[in-house]
Structures are given as C-alpha cells and as structure tokens.
PDB file of C-alpha atoms in Angstrom:
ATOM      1  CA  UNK B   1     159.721 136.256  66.416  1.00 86.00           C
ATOM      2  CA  UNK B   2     160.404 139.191  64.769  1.00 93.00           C
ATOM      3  CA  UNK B   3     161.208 138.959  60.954  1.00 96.00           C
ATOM      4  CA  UNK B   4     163.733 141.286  58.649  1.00 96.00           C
ATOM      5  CA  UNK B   5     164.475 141.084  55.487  1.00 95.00           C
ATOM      6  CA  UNK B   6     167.158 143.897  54.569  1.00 94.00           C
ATOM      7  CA  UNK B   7     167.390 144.358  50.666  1.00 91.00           C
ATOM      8  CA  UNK B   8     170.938 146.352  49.495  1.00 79.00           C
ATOM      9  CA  UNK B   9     171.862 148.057  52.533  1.00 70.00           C
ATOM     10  CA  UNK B  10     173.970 150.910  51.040  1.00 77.00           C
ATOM     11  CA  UNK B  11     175.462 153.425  53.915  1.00 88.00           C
ATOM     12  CA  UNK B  12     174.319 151.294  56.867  1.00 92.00           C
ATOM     13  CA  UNK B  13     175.321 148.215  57.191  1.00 91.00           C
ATOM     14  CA  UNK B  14     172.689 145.462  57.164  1.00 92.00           C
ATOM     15  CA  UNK B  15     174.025 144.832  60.705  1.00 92.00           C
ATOM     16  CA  UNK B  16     173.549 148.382  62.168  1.00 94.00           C
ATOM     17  CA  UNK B  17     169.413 148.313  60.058  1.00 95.00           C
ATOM     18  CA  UNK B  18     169.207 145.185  62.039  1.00 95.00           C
ATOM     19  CA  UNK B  19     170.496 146.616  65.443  1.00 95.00           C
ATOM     20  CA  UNK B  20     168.376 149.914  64.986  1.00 96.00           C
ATOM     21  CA  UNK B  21     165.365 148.404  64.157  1.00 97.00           C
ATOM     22  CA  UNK B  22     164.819 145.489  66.837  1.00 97.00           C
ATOM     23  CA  UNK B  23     166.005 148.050  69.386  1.00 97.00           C
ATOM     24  CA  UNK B  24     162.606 150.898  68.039  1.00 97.00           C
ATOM     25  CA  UNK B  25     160.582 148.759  67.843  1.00 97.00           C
ATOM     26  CA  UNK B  26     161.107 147.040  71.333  1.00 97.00           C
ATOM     27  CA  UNK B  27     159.774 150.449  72.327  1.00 97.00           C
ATOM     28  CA  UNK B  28     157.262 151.311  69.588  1.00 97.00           C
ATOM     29  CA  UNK B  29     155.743 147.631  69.788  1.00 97.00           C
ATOM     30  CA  UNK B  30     154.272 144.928  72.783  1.00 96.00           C
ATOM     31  CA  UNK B  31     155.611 141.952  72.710  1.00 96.00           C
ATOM     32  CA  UNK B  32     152.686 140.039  71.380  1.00 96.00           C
ATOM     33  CA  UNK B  33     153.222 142.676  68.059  1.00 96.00           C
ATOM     34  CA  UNK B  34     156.769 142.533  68.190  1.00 96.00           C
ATOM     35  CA  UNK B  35     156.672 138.796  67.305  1.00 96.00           C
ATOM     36  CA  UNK B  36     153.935 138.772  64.748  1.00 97.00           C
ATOM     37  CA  UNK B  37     155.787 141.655  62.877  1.00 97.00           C
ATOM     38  CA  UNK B  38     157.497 140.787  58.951  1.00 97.00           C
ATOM     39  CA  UNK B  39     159.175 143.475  57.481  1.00 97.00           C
ATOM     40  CA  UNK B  40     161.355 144.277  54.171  1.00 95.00           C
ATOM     41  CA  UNK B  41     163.821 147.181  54.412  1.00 95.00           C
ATOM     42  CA  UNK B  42     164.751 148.429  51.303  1.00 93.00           C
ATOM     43  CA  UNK B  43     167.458 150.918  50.359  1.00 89.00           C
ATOM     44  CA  UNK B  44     167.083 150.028  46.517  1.00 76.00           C
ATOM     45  CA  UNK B  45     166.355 153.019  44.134  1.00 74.00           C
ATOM     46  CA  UNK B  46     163.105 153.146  42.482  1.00 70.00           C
ATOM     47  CA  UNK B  47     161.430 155.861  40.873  1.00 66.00           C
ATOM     48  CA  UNK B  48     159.883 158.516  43.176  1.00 65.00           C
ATOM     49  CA  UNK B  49     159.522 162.206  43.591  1.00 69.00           C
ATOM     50  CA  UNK B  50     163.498 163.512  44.256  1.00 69.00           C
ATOM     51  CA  UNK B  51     162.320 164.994  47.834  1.00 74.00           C
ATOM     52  CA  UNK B  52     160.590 161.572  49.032  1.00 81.00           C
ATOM     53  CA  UNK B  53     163.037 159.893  51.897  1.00 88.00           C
ATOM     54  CA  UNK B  54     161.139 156.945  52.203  1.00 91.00           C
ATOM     55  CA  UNK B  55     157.741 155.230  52.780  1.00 89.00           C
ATOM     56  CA  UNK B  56     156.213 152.498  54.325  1.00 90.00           C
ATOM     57  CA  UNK B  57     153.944 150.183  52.733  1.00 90.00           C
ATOM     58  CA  UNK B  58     151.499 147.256  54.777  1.00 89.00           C
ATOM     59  CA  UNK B  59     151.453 143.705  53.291  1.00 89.00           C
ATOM     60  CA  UNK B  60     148.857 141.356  52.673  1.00 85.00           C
ATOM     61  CA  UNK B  61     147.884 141.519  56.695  1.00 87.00           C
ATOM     62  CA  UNK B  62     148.405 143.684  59.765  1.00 85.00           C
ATOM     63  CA  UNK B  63     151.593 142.598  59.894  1.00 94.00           C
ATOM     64  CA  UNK B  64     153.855 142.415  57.080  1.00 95.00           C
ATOM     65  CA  UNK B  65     155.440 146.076  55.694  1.00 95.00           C
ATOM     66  CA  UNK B  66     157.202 147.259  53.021  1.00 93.00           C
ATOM     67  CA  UNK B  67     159.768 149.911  54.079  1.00 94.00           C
ATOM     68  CA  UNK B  68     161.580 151.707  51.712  1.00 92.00           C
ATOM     69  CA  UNK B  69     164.667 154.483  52.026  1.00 92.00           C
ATOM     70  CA  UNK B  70     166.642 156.278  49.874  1.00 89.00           C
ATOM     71  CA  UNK B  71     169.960 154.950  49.549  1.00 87.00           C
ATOM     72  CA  UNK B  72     171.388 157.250  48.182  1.00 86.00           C
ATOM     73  CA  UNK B  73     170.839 160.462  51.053  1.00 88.00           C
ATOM     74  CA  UNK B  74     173.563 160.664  54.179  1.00 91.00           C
ATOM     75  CA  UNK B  75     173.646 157.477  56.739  1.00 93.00           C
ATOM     76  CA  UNK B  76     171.881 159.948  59.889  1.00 94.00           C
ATOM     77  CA  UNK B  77     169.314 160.896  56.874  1.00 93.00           C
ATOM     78  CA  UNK B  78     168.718 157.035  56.423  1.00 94.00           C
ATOM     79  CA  UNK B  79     168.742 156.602  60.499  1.00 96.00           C
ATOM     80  CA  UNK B  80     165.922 159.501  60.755  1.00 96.00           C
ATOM     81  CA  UNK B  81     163.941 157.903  57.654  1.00 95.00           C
ATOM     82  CA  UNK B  82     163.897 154.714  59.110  1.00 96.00           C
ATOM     83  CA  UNK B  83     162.566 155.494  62.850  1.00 97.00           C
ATOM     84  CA  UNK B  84     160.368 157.891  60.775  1.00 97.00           C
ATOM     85  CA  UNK B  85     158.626 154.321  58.955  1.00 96.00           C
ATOM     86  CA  UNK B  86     158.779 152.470  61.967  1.00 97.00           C
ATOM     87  CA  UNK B  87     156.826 154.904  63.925  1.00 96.00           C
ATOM     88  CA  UNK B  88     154.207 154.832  60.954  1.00 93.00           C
ATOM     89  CA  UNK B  89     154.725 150.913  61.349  1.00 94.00           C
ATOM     90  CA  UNK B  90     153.366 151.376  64.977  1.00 94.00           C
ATOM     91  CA  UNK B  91     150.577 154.043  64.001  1.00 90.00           C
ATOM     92  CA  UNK B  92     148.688 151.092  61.167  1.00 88.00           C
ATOM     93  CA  UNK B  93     149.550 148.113  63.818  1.00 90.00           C
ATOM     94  CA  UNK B  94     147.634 150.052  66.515  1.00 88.00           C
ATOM     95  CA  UNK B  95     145.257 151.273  64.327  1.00 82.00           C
ATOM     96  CA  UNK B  96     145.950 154.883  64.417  1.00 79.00           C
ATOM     97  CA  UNK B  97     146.534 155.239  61.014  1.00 77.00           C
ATOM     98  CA  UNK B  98     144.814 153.757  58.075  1.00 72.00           C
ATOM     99  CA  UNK B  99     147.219 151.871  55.501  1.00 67.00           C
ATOM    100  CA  UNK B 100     147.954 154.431  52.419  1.00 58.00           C
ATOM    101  CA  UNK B 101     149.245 153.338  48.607  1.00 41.00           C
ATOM    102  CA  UNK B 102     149.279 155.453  45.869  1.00 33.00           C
ATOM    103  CA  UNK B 103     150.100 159.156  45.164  1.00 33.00           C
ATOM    104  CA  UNK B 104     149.795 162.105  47.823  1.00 33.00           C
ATOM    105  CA  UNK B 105     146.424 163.008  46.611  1.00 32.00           C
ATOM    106  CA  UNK B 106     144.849 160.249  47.727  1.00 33.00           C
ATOM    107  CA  UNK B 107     146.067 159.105  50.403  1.00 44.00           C
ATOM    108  CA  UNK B 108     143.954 159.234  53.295  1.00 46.00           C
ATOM    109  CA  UNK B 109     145.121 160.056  56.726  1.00 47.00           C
ATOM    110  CA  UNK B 110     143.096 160.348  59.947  1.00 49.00           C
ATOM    111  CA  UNK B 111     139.807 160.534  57.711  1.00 53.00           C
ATOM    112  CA  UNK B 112     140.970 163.273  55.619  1.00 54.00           C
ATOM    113  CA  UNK B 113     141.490 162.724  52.137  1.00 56.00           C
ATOM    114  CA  UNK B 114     145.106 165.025  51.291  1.00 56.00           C
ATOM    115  CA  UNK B 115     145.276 167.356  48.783  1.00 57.00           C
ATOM    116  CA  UNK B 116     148.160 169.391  49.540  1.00 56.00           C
ATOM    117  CA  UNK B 117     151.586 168.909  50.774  1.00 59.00           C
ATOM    118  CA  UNK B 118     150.331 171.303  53.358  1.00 61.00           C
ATOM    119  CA  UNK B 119     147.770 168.866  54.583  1.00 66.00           C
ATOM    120  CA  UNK B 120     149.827 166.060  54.685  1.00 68.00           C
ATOM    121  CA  UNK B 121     152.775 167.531  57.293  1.00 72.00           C
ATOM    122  CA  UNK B 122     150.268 169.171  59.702  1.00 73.00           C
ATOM    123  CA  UNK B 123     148.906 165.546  59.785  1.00 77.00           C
ATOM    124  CA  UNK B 124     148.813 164.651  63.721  1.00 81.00           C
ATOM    125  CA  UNK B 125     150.642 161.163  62.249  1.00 83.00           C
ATOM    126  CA  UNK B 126     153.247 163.005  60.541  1.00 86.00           C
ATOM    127  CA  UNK B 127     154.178 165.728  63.501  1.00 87.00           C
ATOM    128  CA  UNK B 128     154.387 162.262  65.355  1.00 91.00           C
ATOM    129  CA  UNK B 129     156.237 160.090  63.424  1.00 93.00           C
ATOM    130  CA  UNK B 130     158.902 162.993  63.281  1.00 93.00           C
ATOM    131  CA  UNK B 131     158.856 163.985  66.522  1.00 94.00           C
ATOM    132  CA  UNK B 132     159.040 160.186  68.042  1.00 96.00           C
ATOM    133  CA  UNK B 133     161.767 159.573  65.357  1.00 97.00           C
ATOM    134  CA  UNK B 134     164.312 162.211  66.533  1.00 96.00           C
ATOM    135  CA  UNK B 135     163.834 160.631  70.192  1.00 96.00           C
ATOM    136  CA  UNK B 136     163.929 157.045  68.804  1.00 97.00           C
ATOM    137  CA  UNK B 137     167.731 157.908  67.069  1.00 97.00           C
ATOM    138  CA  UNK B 138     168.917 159.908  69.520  1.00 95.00           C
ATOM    139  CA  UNK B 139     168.161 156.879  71.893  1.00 96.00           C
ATOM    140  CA  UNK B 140     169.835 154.459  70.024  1.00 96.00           C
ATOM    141  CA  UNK B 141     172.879 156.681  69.246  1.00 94.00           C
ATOM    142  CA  UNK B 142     173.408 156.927  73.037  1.00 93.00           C
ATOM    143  CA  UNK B 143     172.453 152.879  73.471  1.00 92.00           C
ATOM    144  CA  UNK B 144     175.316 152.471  70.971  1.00 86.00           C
ATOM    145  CA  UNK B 145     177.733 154.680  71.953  1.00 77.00           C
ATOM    146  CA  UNK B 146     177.356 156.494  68.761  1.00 65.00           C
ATOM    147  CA  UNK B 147     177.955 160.161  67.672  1.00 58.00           C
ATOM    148  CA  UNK B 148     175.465 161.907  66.212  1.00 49.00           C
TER     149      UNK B 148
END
C-alpha cells in the first residue's frame, strides 16, 4: 500500500495533499508501483533559490521520494507544484528520467548534462511534467467538485 508522510501542510490541508495525491497517482502509476511507492511531502521552508516551487528527490531505492513545495506560494500554486513532482515521481519509477540531486548545473536529464536554465525547461521531462500536471489538477478539481 501506498505510503504518505505529509510534513507541515500550510495552505492545503494534509487531508486535501492526501486526496490529491492517491487520486494522480492512481493515474500516473500501475498498481504493482502504486503499492511499493513511500513518499514525504513537505511544505517546510528551507533554503532555495526564491523562484524554485518545489522538487522531488528519490530515496534510498526506486521507491521512496522526497517531495518538497513551497509553502509559502498560493494553494492552486502548491496544487500545480505538486502534480508537477508527481509526474517527475512517475518519469524516475519508469525509468524515463534519471534521479537528479544537487544544483542546476549538474543535474543530468535525458543524458544531457544542464547548463542553462534554458536547457533545463526545453527538457522533454519538464514540457511533460507541466503539461501532464495542468491535466492532472484540472482532473481532480472536477473529481472534487472544486473551482479552479
């Protein structure tokens, strides 16, 4: 089954994280991943570059991730960020990304080694995880019953 751990919630409620991301990643994930999957969702501030919305970090296997969000930025902001991880979650699990750590320069995406902030949005995994993300909250919203 499915594990989350949701550290300070700030605009969503730890409820609505919850809700939002078993419903994703029902479509982002199989089954079989689904239940091996162990993630931490964290809204706590840490130092990072003022423009950064959140990242997504894998654990000690395939299966355990770090996800972290800015607490502080608007609750559709947090909503976007978060379907904007899991979709990254997705893109390691099936192997379509390598795991990343570290600053922008070297990180390595899709075999490239990024050296500009260029680079790194005309990444085919970044156009995806924001285009899948948009489509994953607007989804949800209308699951919900929820304005956008």
């Amino acid at each position: 089954m499915m594990e989350i751990e949701i550290i300070k919630s700030t605009k969503l409620s730890k409820k609505e994280v919850r809700s939002m991301t078993k419903f994703m990643f029902k479509i982002l994930l199989t089954k079989k991943e689904r239940k091996k999957l162990k993630l931490t969702i964290s809204f706590d501030p840490i130092d990072s570059e003022p423009r950064q919305e959140g990242y997504c970090i894998q654990g000690a296997d395939d299966y355990k991730y770090l996800i972290w969000c800015r607490g502080s930025r608007q609750r559709e902001s947090q909503r976007q960020t978060l379907a904007h991880e899991f979709v990254h979650v997705r893109q390691m699990i099936q192997k379509d990304m390598s795991p990343f750590t570290g600053k922008l320069i070297s990180k390595r995406l899709d075999g490239l080694t990024i050296k500009n902030g260029d680079q790194y949005w005309d990444s085919p995994t970044e156009i995806e995880a924001d285009g899948r993300a948009r489509g994953l909250v607007s989804r949800w919203h209308t699951k919900h019953n929820k304005t956008l």
